[in-house]
PDB file of C-alpha atoms and ligand atoms in Angstrom:
ATOM      1  CA  MET A   1      -9.712  12.722  -0.592  1.00 96.00           C
ATOM      2  CA  LYS A   2      -8.875  11.298  -3.101  1.00 97.00           C
ATOM      3  CA  LEU A   3      -4.740   9.724  -2.766  1.00 97.00           C
ATOM      4  CA  ILE A   4      -2.270   7.530  -4.155  1.00 98.00           C
ATOM      5  CA  LEU A   5       0.219   6.477  -0.911  1.00 98.00           C
ATOM      6  CA  LEU A   6       4.204   6.155  -2.690  1.00 98.00           C
ATOM      7  CA  GLY A   7       6.829   4.654  -0.766  1.00 96.00           C
ATOM      8  CA  ALA A   8       9.027   0.850   0.448  1.00 96.00           C
ATOM      9  CA  PRO A   9       7.688  -1.591   1.993  1.00 94.00           C
ATOM     10  CA  GLY A  10       7.792  -1.116   5.900  1.00 92.00           C
ATOM     11  CA  ALA A  11       7.240   3.012   4.821  1.00 95.00           C
ATOM     12  CA  GLY A  12       4.085   2.965   6.724  1.00 92.00           C
ATOM     13  CA  LYS A  13       1.548   3.246   4.118  1.00 95.00           C
ATOM     14  CA  GLY A  14      -0.722   1.277   5.024  1.00 92.00           C
ATOM     15  CA  THR A  15      -0.509   2.298   9.160  1.00 91.00           C
ATOM     16  CA  VAL A  16      -0.820   6.326   7.507  1.00 95.00           C
ATOM     17  CA  ALA A  17      -3.987   4.816   4.960  1.00 95.00           C
ATOM     18  CA  LYS A  18      -5.970   3.860   8.077  1.00 92.00           C
ATOM     19  CA  LEU A  19      -5.480   6.577  10.188  1.00 93.00           C
ATOM     20  CA  LEU A  20      -6.566   8.914   6.922  1.00 95.00           C
ATOM     21  CA  THR A  21      -9.450   7.324   6.300  1.00 94.00           C
ATOM     22  CA  LYS A  22     -10.726   7.879  10.048  1.00 92.00           C
ATOM     23  CA  LEU A  23     -10.702  11.747   9.084  1.00 90.00           C
ATOM     24  CA  ASP A  24     -13.580  11.541   6.306  1.00 89.00           C
ATOM     25  CA  GLY A  25     -14.557   8.178   5.220  1.00 91.00           C
ATOM     26  CA  SER A  26     -12.002   7.501   2.144  1.00 96.00           C
ATOM     27  CA  VAL A  27     -11.418   4.092   1.828  1.00 97.00           C
ATOM     28  CA  GLN A  28      -8.195   2.331   2.020  1.00 97.00           C
ATOM     29  CA  ILE A  29      -7.624   0.387  -1.086  1.00 97.00           C
ATOM     30  CA  SER A  30      -4.599  -1.749  -1.173  1.00 96.00           C
ATOM     31  CA  THR A  31      -4.322  -4.258  -3.619  1.00 97.00           C
ATOM     32  CA  GLY A  32      -2.118  -6.275  -1.216  1.00 95.00           C
ATOM     33  CA  ASP A  33      -4.576  -6.774   0.983  1.00 93.00           C
ATOM     34  CA  ILE A  34      -6.602  -7.188  -2.459  1.00 95.00           C
ATOM     35  CA  LEU A  35      -4.262 -10.500  -3.127  1.00 96.00           C
ATOM     36  CA  ARG A  36      -4.018 -11.926   0.381  1.00 92.00           C
ATOM     37  CA  GLY A  37      -7.095 -12.135   0.935  1.00 92.00           C
ATOM     38  CA  ALA A  38      -7.255 -13.978  -2.597  1.00 95.00           C
ATOM     39  CA  VAL A  39      -4.407 -16.400  -1.628  1.00 94.00           C
ATOM     40  CA  ALA A  40      -6.091 -16.901   1.282  1.00 91.00           C
ATOM     41  CA  ALA A  41      -9.644 -18.103  -0.353  1.00 94.00           C
ATOM     42  CA  GLY A  42      -7.929 -19.773  -2.573  1.00 96.00           C
ATOM     43  CA  THR A  43      -9.939 -18.233  -6.091  1.00 97.00           C
ATOM     44  CA  GLU A  44      -8.166 -18.254  -9.214  1.00 96.00           C
ATOM     45  CA  LEU A  45      -7.193 -14.634  -8.904  1.00 95.00           C
ATOM     46  CA  GLY A  46      -5.027 -15.687  -5.680  1.00 96.00           C
ATOM     47  CA  MET A  47      -3.787 -18.592  -7.273  1.00 96.00           C
ATOM     48  CA  LYS A  48      -2.130 -16.958 -10.564  1.00 96.00           C
ATOM     49  CA  ALA A  49      -0.831 -14.600  -7.677  1.00 97.00           C
ATOM     50  CA  LYS A  50       0.266 -16.602  -5.099  1.00 96.00           C
ATOM     51  CA  ALA A  51       3.936 -17.665  -6.376  1.00 94.00           C
ATOM     52  CA  ALA A  52       5.218 -14.190  -7.265  1.00 95.00           C
ATOM     53  CA  MET A  53       3.921 -12.811  -3.984  1.00 94.00           C
ATOM     54  CA  GLU A  54       5.394 -15.623  -2.083  1.00 90.00           C
ATOM     55  CA  ALA A  55       8.499 -14.399  -3.327  1.00 89.00           C
ATOM     56  CA  GLY A  56       8.168 -11.137  -3.091  1.00 91.00           C
ATOM     57  CA  ASP A  57       8.063 -10.287  -7.211  1.00 94.00           C
ATOM     58  CA  LEU A  58       5.029  -7.881  -8.471  1.00 97.00           C
ATOM     59  CA  VAL A  59       1.805 -10.217 -10.021  1.00 97.00           C
ATOM     60  CA  SER A  60       1.737  -9.026 -12.969  1.00 97.00           C
ATOM     61  CA  ASP A  61      -0.369  -5.740 -14.299  1.00 98.00           C
ATOM     62  CA  ASP A  62      -2.754  -6.408 -15.759  1.00 97.00           C
ATOM     63  CA  LEU A  63      -3.604  -8.446 -13.166  1.00 97.00           C
ATOM     64  CA  ILE A  64      -3.846  -5.796 -10.893  1.00 98.00           C
ATOM     65  CA  MET A  65      -5.329  -3.227 -13.035  1.00 98.00           C
ATOM     66  CA  GLY A  66      -8.239  -5.873 -13.498  1.00 96.00           C
ATOM     67  CA  ILE A  67      -8.267  -5.910 -10.266  1.00 97.00           C
ATOM     68  CA  MET A  68      -8.264  -2.019  -9.703  1.00 97.00           C
ATOM     69  CA  ALA A  69     -10.937  -1.360 -12.971  1.00 96.00           C
ATOM     70  CA  ASP A  70     -13.704  -3.304 -10.876  1.00 96.00           C
ATOM     71  CA  ARG A  71     -12.469  -1.895  -7.359  1.00 97.00           C
ATOM     72  CA  LEU A  72     -12.265   1.527  -8.075  1.00 97.00           C
ATOM     73  CA  LYS A  73     -16.080   1.569  -9.432  1.00 96.00           C
ATOM     74  CA  GLU A  74     -17.727   0.048  -6.133  1.00 97.00           C
ATOM     75  CA  ASP A  75     -20.064   2.376  -4.352  1.00 96.00           C
ATOM     76  CA  ASP A  76     -17.615   3.117  -1.276  1.00 97.00           C
ATOM     77  CA  CYS A  77     -15.182   4.806  -3.365  1.00 97.00           C
ATOM     78  CA  LYS A  78     -17.459   7.791  -3.973  1.00 94.00           C
ATOM     79  CA  PRO A  79     -16.563   9.715  -0.444  1.00 93.00           C
ATOM     80  CA  GLY A  80     -12.767   8.701  -1.870  1.00 96.00           C
ATOM     81  CA  TYR A  81     -10.512   7.132  -1.705  1.00 98.00           C
ATOM     82  CA  LEU A  82      -6.653   6.246  -0.406  1.00 98.00           C
ATOM     83  CA  LEU A  83      -4.082   3.484  -2.927  1.00 98.00           C
ATOM     84  CA  ASP A  84      -1.382   1.205  -1.105  1.00 97.00           C
ATOM     85  CA  GLY A  85       0.695  -0.583  -3.117  1.00 97.00           C
ATOM     86  CA  PHE A  86      -1.217   0.943  -5.828  1.00 98.00           C
ATOM     87  CA  PRO A  87       0.263   1.859  -8.824  1.00 98.00           C
ATOM     88  CA  ARG A  88       3.844  -0.254  -8.471  1.00 98.00           C
ATOM     89  CA  THR A  89       4.855   0.350 -11.693  1.00 98.00           C
ATOM     90  CA  ILE A  90       4.824   2.447 -14.870  1.00 98.00           C
ATOM     91  CA  PRO A  91       2.620   1.143 -17.104  1.00 98.00           C
ATOM     92  CA  GLN A  92       0.724   0.563 -14.352  1.00 98.00           C
ATOM     93  CA  ALA A  93       0.216   4.356 -13.060  1.00 98.00           C
ATOM     94  CA  GLU A  94      -0.033   5.387 -17.230  1.00 98.00           C
ATOM     95  CA  ALA A  95      -3.299   2.840 -16.960  1.00 98.00           C
ATOM     96  CA  LEU A  96      -4.639   4.484 -13.891  1.00 98.00           C
ATOM     97  CA  LYS A  97      -4.288   8.148 -15.179  1.00 97.00           C
ATOM     98  CA  VAL A  98      -6.464   7.210 -18.357  1.00 97.00           C
ATOM     99  CA  MET A  99      -9.538   5.033 -16.486  1.00 97.00           C
ATOM    100  CA  LEU A 100      -9.320   7.761 -14.122  1.00 97.00           C
ATOM    101  CA  THR A 101      -9.543  10.583 -17.083  1.00 97.00           C
ATOM    102  CA  ASN A 102     -12.567   7.904 -18.001  1.00 96.00           C
ATOM    103  CA  MET A 103     -14.048   8.222 -14.808  1.00 95.00           C
ATOM    104  CA  GLY A 104     -13.988  11.918 -14.334  1.00 95.00           C
ATOM    105  CA  GLU A 105     -11.733  11.625 -11.852  1.00 95.00           C
ATOM    106  CA  LYS A 106      -9.334  13.639 -10.695  1.00 94.00           C
ATOM    107  CA  LEU A 107      -6.158  12.689  -7.202  1.00 96.00           C
ATOM    108  CA  ASP A 108      -5.572  15.747  -4.884  1.00 95.00           C
ATOM    109  CA  CYS A 109      -1.887  14.523  -4.810  1.00 95.00           C
ATOM    110  CA  VAL A 110       1.285  11.419  -4.391  1.00 98.00           C
ATOM    111  CA  VAL A 111       2.384  11.311  -0.900  1.00 97.00           C
ATOM    112  CA  ASN A 112       5.544  10.048  -1.260  1.00 97.00           C
ATOM    113  CA  ILE A 113       6.699   8.141   2.100  1.00 97.00           C
ATOM    114  CA  ASP A 114      10.296   8.458   2.484  1.00 95.00           C
ATOM    115  CA  VAL A 115      11.698   6.983   5.353  1.00 93.00           C
ATOM    116  CA  PRO A 116      15.678   5.116   5.923  1.00 91.00           C
ATOM    117  CA  ARG A 117      16.541   1.686   4.570  1.00 88.00           C
ATOM    118  CA  ASP A 118      18.050   0.714   8.140  1.00 88.00           C
ATOM    119  CA  VAL A 119      14.318   2.208   9.506  1.00 90.00           C
ATOM    120  CA  ILE A 120      12.157   0.010   6.718  1.00 91.00           C
ATOM    121  CA  LEU A 121      14.391  -3.766   7.471  1.00 89.00           C
ATOM    122  CA  ASP A 122      14.151  -3.052  11.462  1.00 90.00           C
ATOM    123  CA  ARG A 123      10.041  -2.985  10.685  1.00 90.00           C
ATOM    124  CA  LEU A 124       9.799  -5.131   8.074  1.00 91.00           C
ATOM    125  CA  THR A 125      11.164  -7.769   9.967  1.00 92.00           C
ATOM    126  CA  THR A 126       9.152  -7.307  13.492  1.00 93.00           C
ATOM    127  CA  ARG A 127       6.268  -6.489  11.658  1.00 92.00           C
ATOM    128  CA  ARG A 128       3.283  -8.561  12.230  1.00 94.00           C
ATOM    129  CA  THR A 129      -0.320  -9.148  10.928  1.00 93.00           C
ATOM    130  CA  CYS A 130      -3.556 -10.159  11.560  1.00 93.00           C
ATOM    131  CA  GLU A 131      -4.458 -12.679   9.143  1.00 91.00           C
ATOM    132  CA  SER A 132      -8.503 -11.968   9.381  1.00 91.00           C
ATOM    133  CA  CYS A 133      -8.897  -7.848   9.237  1.00 90.00           C
ATOM    134  CA  GLY A 134      -4.931  -6.642   8.588  1.00 89.00           C
ATOM    135  CA  GLU A 135      -4.749  -4.766  11.503  1.00 91.00           C
ATOM    136  CA  ILE A 136      -0.708  -4.568  11.644  1.00 91.00           C
ATOM    137  CA  TYR A 137       1.030  -4.803  14.389  1.00 94.00           C
ATOM    138  CA  ASN A 138       4.905  -4.618  16.160  1.00 94.00           C
ATOM    139  CA  VAL A 139       6.196  -7.091  18.277  1.00 94.00           C
ATOM    140  CA  LYS A 140       8.960  -4.787  19.853  1.00 93.00           C
ATOM    141  CA  SER A 141       6.225  -1.328  19.177  1.00 92.00           C
ATOM    142  CA  ASN A 142       3.137  -2.520  19.302  1.00 94.00           C
ATOM    143  CA  PRO A 143       2.486  -5.955  20.034  1.00 97.00           C
ATOM    144  CA  PRO A 144      -1.632  -7.154  20.285  1.00 97.00           C
ATOM    145  CA  LYS A 145      -2.300  -7.482  23.971  1.00 97.00           C
ATOM    146  CA  ALA A 146      -3.006 -11.712  23.440  1.00 97.00           C
ATOM    147  CA  GLU A 147       0.689 -12.630  21.658  1.00 96.00           C
ATOM    148  CA  GLY A 148      -0.671 -13.980  18.060  1.00 97.00           C
ATOM    149  CA  VAL A 149      -4.662 -13.016  18.523  1.00 98.00           C
ATOM    150  CA  CYS A 150      -5.702  -9.893  16.710  1.00 97.00           C
ATOM    151  CA  ASP A 151      -6.870  -6.933  19.270  1.00 98.00           C
ATOM    152  CA  LYS A 152      -9.776  -5.811  16.780  1.00 96.00           C
ATOM    153  CA  CYS A 153     -11.072  -8.719  15.292  1.00 97.00           C
ATOM    154  CA  GLY A 154      -9.638 -11.388  17.814  1.00 97.00           C
ATOM    155  CA  GLY A 155      -8.108 -12.732  14.382  1.00 96.00           C
ATOM    156  CA  PRO A 156      -4.722 -14.618  14.493  1.00 96.00           C
ATOM    157  CA  VAL A 157      -1.813 -11.755  13.655  1.00 97.00           C
ATOM    158  CA  THR A 158       0.818 -13.623  12.429  1.00 95.00           C
ATOM    159  CA  GLN A 159       4.134 -12.592   9.951  1.00 92.00           C
ATOM    160  CA  ARG A 160       3.546 -12.704   6.607  1.00 89.00           C
ATOM    161  CA  ALA A 161       4.549 -15.189   3.948  1.00 86.00           C
ATOM    162  CA  ASP A 162       7.106 -12.817   2.676  1.00 88.00           C
ATOM    163  CA  GLU A 163       8.222 -11.775   5.540  1.00 88.00           C
ATOM    164  CA  THR A 164      11.615 -13.591   5.481  1.00 85.00           C
ATOM    165  CA  GLU A 165      14.782 -11.632   5.167  1.00 83.00           C
ATOM    166  CA  GLU A 166      15.343 -13.254   1.547  1.00 86.00           C
ATOM    167  CA  ALA A 167      11.455 -11.537  -0.035  1.00 88.00           C
ATOM    168  CA  ILE A 168      12.233  -8.320   2.058  1.00 91.00           C
ATOM    169  CA  SER A 169      15.587  -7.884   0.608  1.00 90.00           C
ATOM    170  CA  ASN A 170      13.597  -9.081  -3.028  1.00 92.00           C
ATOM    171  CA  ARG A 171      11.222  -6.745  -2.347  1.00 93.00           C
ATOM    172  CA  LEU A 172      13.582  -3.863  -1.503  1.00 94.00           C
ATOM    173  CA  ASP A 173      15.214  -4.287  -4.641  1.00 94.00           C
ATOM    174  CA  VAL A 174      11.797  -4.686  -6.896  1.00 96.00           C
ATOM    175  CA  TYR A 175      10.522  -1.498  -4.957  1.00 96.00           C
ATOM    176  CA  ASN A 176      14.009   0.490  -6.309  1.00 96.00           C
ATOM    177  CA  GLU A 177      13.977  -0.411  -9.450  1.00 97.00           C
ATOM    178  CA  LYS A 178      10.248  -0.748 -10.576  1.00 98.00           C
ATOM    179  CA  THR A 179       8.250   1.304  -7.796  1.00 98.00           C
ATOM    180  CA  ALA A 180      10.736   4.763  -6.709  1.00 97.00           C
ATOM    181  CA  PRO A 181      10.601   5.664 -10.492  1.00 98.00           C
ATOM    182  CA  LEU A 182       7.323   6.406  -9.950  1.00 98.00           C
ATOM    183  CA  ALA A 183       8.315   9.630  -7.999  1.00 97.00           C
ATOM    184  CA  GLY A 184       9.714  11.203 -11.034  1.00 98.00           C
ATOM    185  CA  PHE A 185       6.377  10.213 -12.736  1.00 98.00           C
ATOM    186  CA  TYR A 186       4.203  12.035 -10.521  1.00 98.00           C
ATOM    187  CA  GLU A 187       6.588  14.916 -10.407  1.00 98.00           C
ATOM    188  CA  LYS A 188       6.338  15.815 -14.073  1.00 97.00           C
ATOM    189  CA  GLU A 189       2.724  15.577 -13.443  1.00 96.00           C
ATOM    190  CA  GLY A 190       2.893  18.103 -10.276  1.00 96.00           C
ATOM    191  CA  MET A 191       1.086  15.449  -7.696  1.00 96.00           C
ATOM    192  CA  LEU A 192       4.152  14.780  -5.077  1.00 97.00           C
ATOM    193  CA  LEU A 193       4.174  15.199  -2.384  1.00 97.00           C
ATOM    194  CA  THR A 194       7.614  13.789  -0.389  1.00 97.00           C
ATOM    195  CA  VAL A 195       7.693  13.329   3.209  1.00 96.00           C
ATOM    196  CA  ASN A 196      10.606  11.780   5.367  1.00 92.00           C
ATOM    197  CA  ALA A 197       9.535  10.911   8.443  1.00 83.00           C
ATOM    198  CA  THR A 198       9.290   8.072  10.072  1.00 83.00           C
ATOM    199  CA  SER A 199       6.396   9.137  12.243  1.00 91.00           C
ATOM    200  CA  SER A 200       2.091   8.757  10.659  1.00 91.00           C
ATOM    201  CA  ASP A 201       1.049  11.680  11.731  1.00 93.00           C
ATOM    202  CA  ALA A 202       3.799  13.664  10.942  1.00 94.00           C
ATOM    203  CA  VAL A 203       2.741  11.863   7.174  1.00 95.00           C
ATOM    204  CA  ILE A 204      -1.017  13.124   8.364  1.00 95.00           C
ATOM    205  CA  GLU A 205      -0.140  16.747   9.144  1.00 95.00           C
ATOM    206  CA  ALA A 206       2.119  17.181   5.861  1.00 95.00           C
ATOM    207  CA  ILE A 207      -1.099  15.728   4.046  1.00 95.00           C
ATOM    208  CA  LYS A 208      -3.626  18.023   5.699  1.00 93.00           C
ATOM    209  CA  ALA A 209      -1.159  21.195   4.861  1.00 93.00           C
ATOM    210  CA  LYS A 210      -0.855  19.436   1.369  1.00 92.00           C
ATOM    211  CA  ILE A 211      -4.813  19.423   0.238  1.00 90.00           C
ATOM    212  CA  GLY A 212      -6.158  21.800   2.948  1.00 80.00           C
ATOM    213  CA  LYS A 213      -8.393  19.275   4.624  1.00 63.00           C
TER     214      LYS A 213
HETATM  215  P1  AMP B 301       1.759  -4.866  -0.114  1.00 80.82           P
HETATM  216  O1  AMP B 301       1.273  -5.118   1.130  1.00 80.82           O
HETATM  217  O2  AMP B 301       1.478  -4.187  -0.493  1.00 80.82           O
HETATM  218  O3  AMP B 301       3.578  -4.998   0.349  1.00 80.82           O
HETATM  219  O4  AMP B 301       2.077  -6.460  -1.254  1.00 80.82           O
HETATM  220  C1  AMP B 301       2.196  -7.449  -1.039  1.00 80.82           C
HETATM  221  C2  AMP B 301       2.987  -8.523  -2.606  1.00 80.82           C
HETATM  222  O5  AMP B 301       1.666  -7.952  -3.227  1.00 80.82           O
HETATM  223  C3  AMP B 301       3.729  -7.946  -3.238  1.00 80.82           C
HETATM  224  O6  AMP B 301       5.125  -8.173  -3.024  1.00 80.82           O
HETATM  225  C4  AMP B 301       3.164  -8.039  -3.967  1.00 80.82           C
HETATM  226  O7  AMP B 301       4.009  -9.743  -5.147  1.00 80.82           O
HETATM  227  C5  AMP B 301       1.772  -7.773  -5.160  1.00 80.82           C
HETATM  228  N1  AMP B 301       1.149  -6.700  -5.085  1.00 80.82           N
HETATM  229  C6  AMP B 301       0.939  -6.141  -4.099  1.00 80.82           C
HETATM  230  N2  AMP B 301      -0.264  -4.365  -4.660  1.00 80.82           N
HETATM  231  C7  AMP B 301       0.720  -4.999  -6.703  1.00 80.82           C
HETATM  232  C8  AMP B 301       1.237  -4.206  -7.523  1.00 80.82           C
HETATM  233  N3  AMP B 301       0.455  -2.739  -7.439  1.00 80.82           N
HETATM  234  N4  AMP B 301       1.603  -4.371  -8.261  1.00 80.82           N
HETATM  235  C9  AMP B 301       1.841  -5.869  -8.425  1.00 80.82           C
HETATM  236  N5  AMP B 301       1.995  -6.224  -7.397  1.00 80.82           N
HETATM  237  C10 AMP B 301       1.509  -5.956  -6.407  1.00 80.82           C
END
């Protein structure tokens, strides 16, 4: 399947994407993971993105479109892809539309995961992420078996640099200003599925019902 997952930071896009990959072999593409990998590796891309990321601001549309133009051409995208954290601005959505048309591809739908702000805040402050494989944990509801060690790959499980209270609050403001308007954009395109659910399983069921898979 080919989906965009929309939703505020902490809405559960990454968790839902990971569950969906198991259904039909579609690949999760998280621009946040790609950028964090580049920062950790100290590449030129990472150096350009680091300051904006740590402050909870968006990285430039040009940088993101450059990443995605290459990423969507890779062979593992053939069975389908789940875009997690991209697009995040109207210009990115417009550029993606042109890119997909040129590639002769069509999305199944755009899923907008709508979760109340208090749930989001609680999730973001208690979320922990594996620095190596990106697996997501939660100190309250889903801690790793050994503290600070990833169950899946043994990598270090830590709090993201942009998950301080100040950066979280900025990320939510940026989301409301720059990314929330994408719901209207995709509604007009007739592609939007809004799901009001705090459970990932409920989101998965709504997606299956919508696209018939
Ligand atoms: P995420 O893991 O999706 O929350 O992304 C972490 C950070 O990476 C964001 O706060 C932005 O600084 C940057 N980022 C990720 N995806 C995008 C995007 N599509 N456009 C601009 N910045 C992005």
